[in-house]
Structures are given as C-alpha cells and as structure tokens.
C-alpha cells in the first residue's frame, strides 16, 4: 500500500510539472548529437520535416520524463516518430527484453509454426486497431 501511495504522489507531482518548450537553437544542438539520425534505429531525420512528412522527429528523454528525467540538453536525443511511439516509457533493459521476445516471435512466424500463426494474427489485429484509433497521416510503412 505504501508503494502505491508513493507512486500516486510521484505521478501527481509529475502531472503538475509540465515539460518545458525546447528552443529552436537547442533543437539544432540535439539534432546534431547523432548527426541527424534517430538514436534508436538510425533512420535519417529531416530537421524541419512537417507533420506527416518522412523524417519527422521528436526530442526523446534519455531518462524518461515520467521517471524523473530532467528537461535539459544532456537528457535529450533525437528520435524518429515511429521509435518514439514504440519506446513509450520503457527503460533500456526492458527494451532489450522486448527485442528478445520479438526475435523469438519473428522466428516462429517465419517458420509458420502454430504459435507463429497465432502471433501473426494478434499482430495484424493490433495494427488494424492502431490504424483506426490513431489520428493523422501515417504512411503504411509506419505500421510495418
């Protein structure tokens, strides 16, 4: 119970702390940290890409804002919009675990095992659900 109360108080405190707006000059410094590549997947980013355009990017918190990460240049890296949506608040250890599960699942799907077919069906249903739920102009490559 004490842990839940602490978690609630931390979340409540964080909800009152808004993220700061990042100045244009700081965005340039963040962008150049990775030479204009997504720090997660390596996709080439376009500095001034507009909403819906290829190469659009976000500023990612290395230590997530929701986990007490600071709004400062040292805690920022550029990330493509696809990776930003997939990453959520996962820490690096959890992302590695998810990738390992994904590799196992990918092999099962490729071998067309019974479990692989079930995974493919669940995956396709999730993608369709996301398409219906999301607003905006997302290309088909966003979902694959």
Tab-separated table of N, CA and C in Angstrom:
chain	number	residue	atom	x	y	z
A	1	UNK	N	0.822	-1.194	0.000
A	1	UNK	CA	0.000	0.000	0.000
A	1	UNK	C	0.863	1.253	0.000
A	2	UNK	N	1.935	1.241	0.783
A	2	UNK	CA	2.814	2.403	0.853
A	2	UNK	C	3.432	2.686	-0.508
A	3	UNK	N	3.806	1.624	-1.234
A	3	UNK	CA	4.390	1.804	-2.565
A	3	UNK	C	3.385	2.463	-3.503
A	4	UNK	N	2.121	2.010	-3.468
A	4	UNK	CA	1.094	2.597	-4.325
A	4	UNK	C	0.883	4.067	-3.999
A	5	UNK	N	0.903	4.394	-2.704
A	5	UNK	CA	0.728	5.786	-2.294
A	5	UNK	C	1.889	6.630	-2.808
A	6	UNK	N	3.112	6.096	-2.692
A	6	UNK	CA	4.294	6.810	-3.174
A	6	UNK	C	4.213	7.004	-4.687
A	7	UNK	N	3.831	5.947	-5.402
A	7	UNK	CA	3.688	6.037	-6.853
A	7	UNK	C	2.643	7.082	-7.216
A	8	UNK	N	1.511	7.071	-6.523
A	8	UNK	CA	0.453	8.044	-6.791
A	8	UNK	C	0.954	9.464	-6.561
A	9	UNK	N	1.637	9.675	-5.446
A	9	UNK	CA	2.133	11.015	-5.128
A	9	UNK	C	3.165	11.474	-6.147
A	10	UNK	N	4.029	10.558	-6.579
A	10	UNK	CA	5.030	10.897	-7.588
A	10	UNK	C	4.354	11.268	-8.897
A	11	UNK	N	3.365	10.462	-9.321
A	11	UNK	CA	2.661	10.756	-10.569
A	11	UNK	C	1.903	12.072	-10.465
A	12	UNK	N	1.274	12.309	-9.325
A	12	UNK	CA	0.530	13.551	-9.132
A	12	UNK	C	1.480	14.737	-9.201
A	13	UNK	N	2.630	14.617	-8.566
A	13	UNK	CA	3.622	15.690	-8.592
A	13	UNK	C	4.088	15.938	-10.021
A	14	UNK	N	4.350	14.863	-10.771
A	14	UNK	CA	4.838	14.999	-12.148
A	14	UNK	C	3.784	15.628	-13.050
A	15	UNK	N	2.503	15.339	-12.799
A	15	UNK	CA	1.449	15.905	-13.641
A	15	UNK	C	1.397	17.419	-13.507
A	16	UNK	N	1.819	17.938	-12.372
A	16	UNK	CA	1.815	19.387	-12.191
A	16	UNK	C	3.052	20.026	-12.806
A	17	UNK	N	4.082	19.236	-13.064
A	17	UNK	CA	5.298	19.737	-13.695
A	17	UNK	C	5.201	19.516	-15.198
A	18	UNK	N	5.019	20.579	-15.932
A	18	UNK	CA	4.903	20.465	-17.385
A	18	UNK	C	6.289	20.424	-18.009
A	19	UNK	N	6.359	19.773	-19.145
A	19	UNK	CA	7.609	19.752	-19.888
A	19	UNK	C	7.878	21.144	-20.425
A	20	UNK	N	9.146	21.500	-20.466
A	20	UNK	CA	9.471	22.830	-20.969
A	20	UNK	C	9.538	22.800	-22.492
A	21	UNK	N	9.250	23.931	-23.089
A	21	UNK	CA	9.353	24.078	-24.534
A	21	UNK	C	10.826	24.165	-24.897
A	22	UNK	N	11.204	23.471	-25.944
A	22	UNK	CA	12.607	23.435	-26.348
A	22	UNK	C	12.848	24.514	-27.396
A	23	UNK	N	13.818	25.361	-27.150
A	23	UNK	CA	14.156	26.460	-28.060
A	23	UNK	C	14.721	25.910	-29.363
A	24	UNK	N	14.535	26.661	-30.454
A	24	UNK	CA	15.000	26.242	-31.776
A	24	UNK	C	16.505	25.972	-31.776
A	25	UNK	N	17.294	26.829	-31.116
A	25	UNK	CA	18.756	26.630	-31.099
A	25	UNK	C	19.112	25.324	-30.381
A	26	UNK	N	18.338	24.991	-29.348
A	26	UNK	CA	18.578	23.741	-28.625
A	26	UNK	C	18.205	22.537	-29.477
A	27	UNK	N	17.150	22.669	-30.286
A	27	UNK	CA	16.771	21.568	-31.179
A	27	UNK	C	17.899	21.266	-32.155
A	28	UNK	N	18.562	22.313	-32.635
A	28	UNK	CA	19.703	22.116	-33.530
A	28	UNK	C	20.826	21.348	-32.852
A	29	UNK	N	21.102	21.688	-31.610
A	29	UNK	CA	22.154	21.000	-30.849
A	29	UNK	C	21.772	19.543	-30.600
A	30	UNK	N	20.507	19.309	-30.304
A	30	UNK	CA	20.018	17.940	-30.066
A	30	UNK	C	20.126	17.125	-31.350
A	31	UNK	N	19.676	17.712	-32.460
A	31	UNK	CA	19.691	17.052	-33.765
A	31	UNK	C	21.115	16.643	-34.147
A	32	UNK	N	22.071	17.523	-33.887
A	32	UNK	CA	23.451	17.255	-34.302
A	32	UNK	C	24.162	16.242	-33.402
A	33	UNK	N	23.611	15.938	-32.242
A	33	UNK	CA	24.234	14.941	-31.356
A	33	UNK	C	24.415	13.600	-32.055
A	34	UNK	N	23.491	13.262	-32.952
A	34	UNK	CA	23.559	11.975	-33.662
A	34	UNK	C	23.730	12.178	-35.164
A	35	UNK	N	24.170	13.360	-35.553
A	35	UNK	CA	24.345	13.706	-36.976
A	35	UNK	C	23.053	13.529	-37.761
A	36	UNK	N	21.920	13.840	-37.127
A	36	UNK	CA	20.637	13.782	-37.815
A	36	UNK	C	20.072	12.384	-37.992
A	37	UNK	N	20.480	11.463	-37.134
A	37	UNK	CA	19.953	10.097	-37.193
A	37	UNK	C	19.172	9.800	-35.922
A	38	UNK	N	18.138	8.968	-36.052
A	38	UNK	CA	17.393	8.518	-34.879
A	38	UNK	C	18.359	7.762	-33.970
A	39	UNK	N	18.398	8.124	-32.704
A	39	UNK	CA	19.335	7.472	-31.782
A	39	UNK	C	18.962	6.021	-31.530
A	40	UNK	N	17.774	5.624	-31.893
A	40	UNK	CA	17.309	4.275	-31.602
A	40	UNK	C	17.484	3.332	-32.791
A	41	UNK	N	17.035	3.754	-33.973
A	41	UNK	CA	17.074	2.854	-35.135
A	41	UNK	C	18.043	3.294	-36.228
A	42	UNK	N	18.533	4.538	-36.152
A	42	UNK	CA	19.477	5.027	-37.147
A	42	UNK	C	18.855	5.623	-38.393
A	43	UNK	N	17.528	5.735	-38.433
A	43	UNK	CA	16.848	6.334	-39.580
A	43	UNK	C	17.293	7.780	-39.757
A	44	UNK	N	17.467	8.190	-41.013
A	44	UNK	CA	17.828	9.581	-41.294
A	44	UNK	C	16.642	10.490	-40.984
A	45	UNK	N	16.912	11.550	-40.252
A	45	UNK	CA	15.885	12.511	-39.857
A	45	UNK	C	16.043	13.783	-40.671
A	46	UNK	N	14.952	14.513	-40.839
A	46	UNK	CA	14.978	15.793	-41.546
A	46	UNK	C	14.647	16.869	-40.529
A	47	UNK	N	15.572	17.813	-40.363
A	47	UNK	CA	15.457	18.783	-39.277
A	47	UNK	C	14.112	19.501	-39.261
A	48	UNK	N	13.674	20.009	-40.397
A	48	UNK	CA	12.436	20.798	-40.440
A	48	UNK	C	11.258	20.046	-41.046
A	49	UNK	N	11.252	18.730	-40.964
A	49	UNK	CA	10.142	17.948	-41.533
A	49	UNK	C	8.830	18.342	-40.861
A	50	UNK	N	7.812	18.487	-41.683
A	50	UNK	CA	6.485	18.864	-41.188
A	50	UNK	C	5.704	17.613	-40.797
A	51	UNK	N	4.611	17.825	-40.094
A	51	UNK	CA	3.741	16.729	-39.672
A	51	UNK	C	3.318	15.909	-40.894
A	52	UNK	N	3.474	14.600	-40.791
A	52	UNK	CA	3.095	13.700	-41.874
A	52	UNK	C	4.201	13.439	-42.879
A	53	UNK	N	5.305	14.193	-42.816
A	53	UNK	CA	6.405	14.000	-43.757
A	53	UNK	C	7.389	12.957	-43.232
A	54	UNK	N	8.047	12.277	-44.174
A	54	UNK	CA	9.110	11.343	-43.803
A	54	UNK	C	10.215	12.117	-43.098
A	55	UNK	N	10.860	11.498	-42.159
A	55	UNK	CA	11.991	12.113	-41.480
A	55	UNK	C	11.623	12.984	-40.294
A	56	UNK	N	10.329	13.115	-40.014
A	56	UNK	CA	9.915	13.921	-38.858
A	56	UNK	C	10.454	13.277	-37.583
A	57	UNK	N	10.845	14.096	-36.653
A	57	UNK	CA	11.474	13.576	-35.445
A	57	UNK	C	10.962	14.285	-34.206
A	58	UNK	N	11.252	13.662	-33.074
A	58	UNK	CA	10.894	14.214	-31.772
A	58	UNK	C	12.149	14.276	-30.915
A	59	UNK	N	12.038	14.992	-29.824
A	59	UNK	CA	13.109	15.016	-28.829
A	59	UNK	C	12.769	13.959	-27.788
A	60	UNK	N	13.691	13.038	-27.586
A	60	UNK	CA	13.492	11.939	-26.645
A	60	UNK	C	14.271	12.210	-25.366
A	61	UNK	N	13.672	11.871	-24.252
A	61	UNK	CA	14.371	11.939	-22.970
A	61	UNK	C	15.137	10.632	-22.786
A	62	UNK	N	16.425	10.701	-22.529
A	62	UNK	CA	17.216	9.502	-22.272
A	62	UNK	C	16.666	8.811	-21.025
A	63	UNK	N	16.564	9.554	-19.941
A	63	UNK	CA	15.839	9.088	-18.761
A	63	UNK	C	14.448	9.685	-18.891
A	64	UNK	N	13.421	8.858	-19.087
A	64	UNK	CA	12.083	9.380	-19.378
A	64	UNK	C	11.597	10.429	-18.378
A	65	UNK	N	10.922	11.419	-18.909
A	65	UNK	CA	10.345	12.496	-18.103
A	65	UNK	C	9.449	11.918	-17.019
A	66	UNK	N	8.695	10.880	-17.365
A	66	UNK	CA	7.773	10.261	-16.409
A	66	UNK	C	8.499	9.531	-15.283
A	67	UNK	N	9.799	9.322	-15.459
A	67	UNK	CA	10.600	8.652	-14.422
A	67	UNK	C	11.623	9.616	-13.831
A	68	UNK	N	11.192	10.848	-13.722
A	68	UNK	CA	12.001	11.907	-13.111
A	68	UNK	C	13.160	12.372	-13.976
A	69	UNK	N	13.123	12.063	-15.284
A	69	UNK	CA	14.140	12.576	-16.191
A	69	UNK	C	14.019	14.087	-16.317
A	70	UNK	N	15.130	14.746	-16.430
A	70	UNK	CA	15.148	16.207	-16.473
A	70	UNK	C	14.939	16.729	-17.889
A	71	UNK	N	14.395	17.924	-17.970
A	71	UNK	CA	14.284	18.652	-19.232
A	71	UNK	C	15.557	19.466	-19.403
A	72	UNK	N	16.577	18.828	-19.967
A	72	UNK	CA	17.850	19.521	-20.189
A	72	UNK	C	18.550	18.885	-21.390
A	73	UNK	N	19.441	19.639	-22.019
A	73	UNK	CA	20.123	19.160	-23.220
A	73	UNK	C	20.831	17.822	-23.007
A	74	UNK	N	21.390	17.635	-21.834
A	74	UNK	CA	22.120	16.397	-21.556
A	74	UNK	C	21.204	15.174	-21.555
A	75	UNK	N	19.916	15.373	-21.363
A	75	UNK	CA	18.962	14.262	-21.290
A	75	UNK	C	18.154	14.103	-22.581
A	76	UNK	N	18.532	14.801	-23.635
A	76	UNK	CA	17.783	14.769	-24.898
A	76	UNK	C	18.581	14.093	-26.011
A	77	UNK	N	17.878	13.352	-26.845
A	77	UNK	CA	18.419	12.814	-28.089
A	77	UNK	C	17.311	12.838	-29.138
A	78	UNK	N	17.679	12.942	-30.435
A	78	UNK	CA	16.655	12.893	-31.480
A	78	UNK	C	16.182	11.460	-31.716
A	79	UNK	N	14.880	11.329	-31.946
A	79	UNK	CA	14.286	10.013	-32.180
A	79	UNK	C	13.222	10.158	-33.269
A	80	UNK	N	13.139	9.194	-34.173
A	80	UNK	CA	12.111	9.255	-35.215
A	80	UNK	C	10.742	9.027	-34.569
A	81	UNK	N	9.711	9.469	-35.264
A	81	UNK	CA	8.366	9.386	-34.670
A	81	UNK	C	7.930	7.938	-34.439
A	82	UNK	N	8.369	7.017	-35.288
A	82	UNK	CA	7.989	5.607	-35.118
A	82	UNK	C	8.615	5.045	-33.842
A	83	UNK	N	9.911	5.237	-33.670
A	83	UNK	CA	10.583	4.727	-32.462
A	83	UNK	C	10.046	5.405	-31.209
A	84	UNK	N	9.747	6.689	-31.316
A	84	UNK	CA	9.224	7.402	-30.155
A	84	UNK	C	7.908	6.789	-29.688
A	85	UNK	N	7.053	6.421	-30.619
A	85	UNK	CA	5.774	5.803	-30.244
A	85	UNK	C	5.962	4.393	-29.698
A	86	UNK	N	6.924	3.676	-30.240
A	86	UNK	CA	7.144	2.299	-29.793
A	86	UNK	C	7.880	2.235	-28.458
A	87	UNK	N	8.722	3.205	-28.192
A	87	UNK	CA	9.571	3.175	-26.996
A	87	UNK	C	8.796	3.401	-25.708
A	88	UNK	N	7.786	4.251	-25.728
A	88	UNK	CA	6.999	4.612	-24.555
A	88	UNK	C	7.916	5.033	-23.424
A	89	UNK	N	7.678	4.477	-22.240
A	89	UNK	CA	8.496	4.798	-21.070
A	89	UNK	C	9.431	3.659	-20.696
A	90	UNK	N	9.651	2.748	-21.628
A	90	UNK	CA	10.469	1.593	-21.307
A	90	UNK	C	11.923	1.993	-21.083
A	91	UNK	N	12.524	1.397	-20.072
A	91	UNK	CA	13.951	1.581	-19.840
A	91	UNK	C	14.712	0.639	-20.765
A	92	UNK	N	16.007	0.871	-20.912
A	92	UNK	CA	16.799	0.104	-21.873
A	92	UNK	C	16.755	-1.404	-21.608
A	93	UNK	N	16.778	-1.824	-20.354
A	93	UNK	CA	16.713	-3.257	-20.045
A	93	UNK	C	15.416	-3.886	-20.511
A	94	UNK	N	14.315	-3.183	-20.344
A	94	UNK	CA	13.010	-3.682	-20.781
A	94	UNK	C	12.953	-3.720	-22.308
A	95	UNK	N	13.542	-2.737	-22.969
A	95	UNK	CA	13.561	-2.732	-24.437
A	95	UNK	C	14.348	-3.933	-24.949
A	96	UNK	N	15.483	-4.235	-24.327
A	96	UNK	CA	16.254	-5.421	-24.728
A	96	UNK	C	15.428	-6.691	-24.552
A	97	UNK	N	14.706	-6.784	-23.438
A	97	UNK	CA	13.847	-7.948	-23.200
A	97	UNK	C	12.775	-8.051	-24.285
A	98	UNK	N	12.149	-6.931	-24.615
A	98	UNK	CA	11.116	-6.926	-25.650
A	98	UNK	C	11.692	-7.323	-27.003
A	99	UNK	N	12.905	-6.864	-27.304
A	99	UNK	CA	13.550	-7.253	-28.558
A	99	UNK	C	13.825	-8.752	-28.590
A	100	UNK	N	14.240	-9.304	-27.474
A	100	UNK	CA	14.480	-10.757	-27.421
A	100	UNK	C	13.188	-11.537	-27.677
A	101	UNK	N	12.104	-11.095	-27.026
A	101	UNK	CA	10.804	-11.720	-27.295
A	101	UNK	C	10.447	-11.576	-28.774
A	102	UNK	N	10.694	-10.394	-29.305
A	102	UNK	CA	10.380	-10.141	-30.709
A	102	UNK	C	11.158	-11.038	-31.652
A	103	UNK	N	12.425	-11.271	-31.351
A	103	UNK	CA	13.251	-12.148	-32.182
A	103	UNK	C	12.709	-13.573	-32.151
A	104	UNK	N	12.353	-14.034	-30.964
A	104	UNK	CA	11.768	-15.378	-30.835
A	104	UNK	C	10.462	-15.455	-31.623
A	105	UNK	N	9.605	-14.458	-31.441
A	105	UNK	CA	8.319	-14.436	-32.146
A	105	UNK	C	8.537	-14.383	-33.655
A	106	UNK	N	9.487	-13.567	-34.099
A	106	UNK	CA	9.771	-13.436	-35.533
A	106	UNK	C	10.175	-14.779	-36.134
A	107	UNK	N	11.009	-15.518	-35.428
A	107	UNK	CA	11.435	-16.840	-35.918
A	107	UNK	C	10.258	-17.806	-36.005
A	108	UNK	N	9.371	-17.759	-35.007
A	108	UNK	CA	8.193	-18.635	-35.022
A	108	UNK	C	7.255	-18.284	-36.180
A	109	UNK	N	7.106	-16.992	-36.443
A	109	UNK	CA	6.263	-16.555	-37.567
A	109	UNK	C	6.898	-16.994	-38.882
A	110	UNK	N	8.212	-16.788	-39.022
A	110	UNK	CA	8.914	-17.155	-40.260
A	110	UNK	C	8.836	-18.656	-40.538
A	111	UNK	N	8.881	-19.468	-39.479
A	111	UNK	CA	8.800	-20.927	-39.637
A	111	UNK	C	7.363	-21.411	-39.818
A	112	UNK	N	6.416	-20.489	-39.702
A	112	UNK	CA	4.988	-20.781	-39.872
A	112	UNK	C	4.504	-21.862	-38.902
A	113	UNK	N	5.002	-21.778	-37.677
A	113	UNK	CA	4.536	-22.707	-36.647
A	113	UNK	C	3.126	-22.300	-36.222
A	114	UNK	N	2.471	-23.164	-35.481
A	114	UNK	CA	1.129	-22.846	-34.985
A	114	UNK	C	1.168	-21.581	-34.132
A	115	UNK	N	2.133	-21.521	-33.225
A	115	UNK	CA	2.266	-20.336	-32.365
A	115	UNK	C	2.617	-19.109	-33.212
A	116	UNK	N	3.466	-19.306	-34.213
A	116	UNK	CA	3.824	-18.207	-35.112
A	116	UNK	C	2.615	-17.640	-35.835
A	117	UNK	N	1.722	-18.514	-36.278
A	117	UNK	CA	0.495	-18.052	-36.947
A	117	UNK	C	-0.398	-17.290	-35.977
A	118	UNK	N	-0.462	-17.750	-34.737
A	118	UNK	CA	-1.251	-17.033	-33.720
A	118	UNK	C	-0.653	-15.650	-33.452
A	119	UNK	N	0.668	-15.594	-33.362
A	119	UNK	CA	1.340	-14.306	-33.152
A	119	UNK	C	1.050	-13.368	-34.317
A	120	UNK	N	1.138	-13.872	-35.545
A	120	UNK	CA	0.874	-13.054	-36.741
A	120	UNK	C	-0.554	-12.521	-36.699
A	121	UNK	N	-1.516	-13.353	-36.325
A	121	UNK	CA	-2.916	-12.915	-36.245
A	121	UNK	C	-3.095	-11.816	-35.197
A	122	UNK	N	-2.490	-12.008	-34.033
A	122	UNK	CA	-2.576	-10.998	-32.968
A	122	UNK	C	-1.932	-9.694	-33.438
A	123	UNK	N	-0.787	-9.809	-34.080
A	123	UNK	CA	-0.064	-8.644	-34.600
A	123	UNK	C	-0.929	-7.873	-35.596
A	124	UNK	N	-1.498	-8.591	-36.559
A	124	UNK	CA	-2.329	-7.934	-37.577
A	124	UNK	C	-3.548	-7.251	-36.967
A	125	UNK	N	-4.178	-7.886	-35.991
A	125	UNK	CA	-5.330	-7.270	-35.318
A	125	UNK	C	-4.917	-5.999	-34.590
A	126	UNK	N	-3.751	-6.026	-33.951
A	126	UNK	CA	-3.255	-4.852	-33.227
A	126	UNK	C	-2.956	-3.707	-34.192
A	127	UNK	N	-2.351	-4.020	-35.320
A	127	UNK	CA	-2.043	-2.991	-36.319
A	127	UNK	C	-3.332	-2.352	-36.823
A	128	UNK	N	-4.326	-3.153	-37.138
A	128	UNK	CA	-5.607	-2.616	-37.616
A	128	UNK	C	-6.275	-1.759	-36.548
A	129	UNK	N	-6.214	-2.200	-35.311
A	129	UNK	CA	-6.774	-1.427	-34.201
A	129	UNK	C	-6.067	-0.074	-34.072
A	130	UNK	N	-4.743	-0.074	-34.197
A	130	UNK	CA	-3.974	1.171	-34.122
A	130	UNK	C	-4.339	2.122	-35.251
A	131	UNK	N	-4.509	1.584	-36.453
A	131	UNK	CA	-4.863	2.429	-37.599
A	131	UNK	C	-6.190	3.135	-37.362
A	132	UNK	N	-7.151	2.417	-36.814
A	132	UNK	CA	-8.474	3.001	-36.564
A	132	UNK	C	-8.431	4.044	-35.457
A	133	UNK	N	-7.594	3.803	-34.464
A	133	UNK	CA	-7.537	4.672	-33.288
A	133	UNK	C	-6.726	5.945	-33.521
A	134	UNK	N	-5.676	5.853	-34.305
A	134	UNK	CA	-4.760	6.982	-34.468
A	134	UNK	C	-5.295	8.015	-35.436
A	135	UNK	N	-5.009	9.247	-35.097
A	135	UNK	CA	-5.357	10.362	-35.972
A	135	UNK	C	-4.093	10.774	-36.706
A	136	UNK	N	-4.265	11.438	-37.815
A	136	UNK	CA	-3.108	11.949	-38.534
A	136	UNK	C	-2.817	11.132	-39.769
A	137	UNK	N	-1.819	11.588	-40.480
A	137	UNK	CA	-1.439	10.975	-41.739
A	137	UNK	C	-0.235	10.070	-41.512
A	138	UNK	N	-0.492	8.781	-41.328
A	138	UNK	CA	0.584	7.825	-41.139
A	138	UNK	C	0.660	6.943	-42.369
A	139	UNK	N	1.842	6.855	-42.947
A	139	UNK	CA	2.007	6.010	-44.126
A	139	UNK	C	1.939	4.543	-43.711
A	140	UNK	N	1.750	3.684	-44.689
A	140	UNK	CA	1.659	2.247	-44.424
A	140	UNK	C	2.955	1.729	-43.800
A	141	UNK	N	4.093	2.328	-44.174
A	141	UNK	CA	5.377	1.882	-43.619
A	141	UNK	C	5.473	2.136	-42.121
A	142	UNK	N	4.683	3.076	-41.621
A	142	UNK	CA	4.675	3.356	-40.182
A	142	UNK	C	4.234	2.124	-39.404
A	143	UNK	N	3.335	1.351	-39.979
A	143	UNK	CA	2.746	0.212	-39.276
A	143	UNK	C	3.485	-1.095	-39.532
A	144	UNK	N	4.474	-1.109	-40.348
A	144	UNK	CA	5.173	-2.370	-40.656
A	144	UNK	C	6.598	-2.342	-40.214
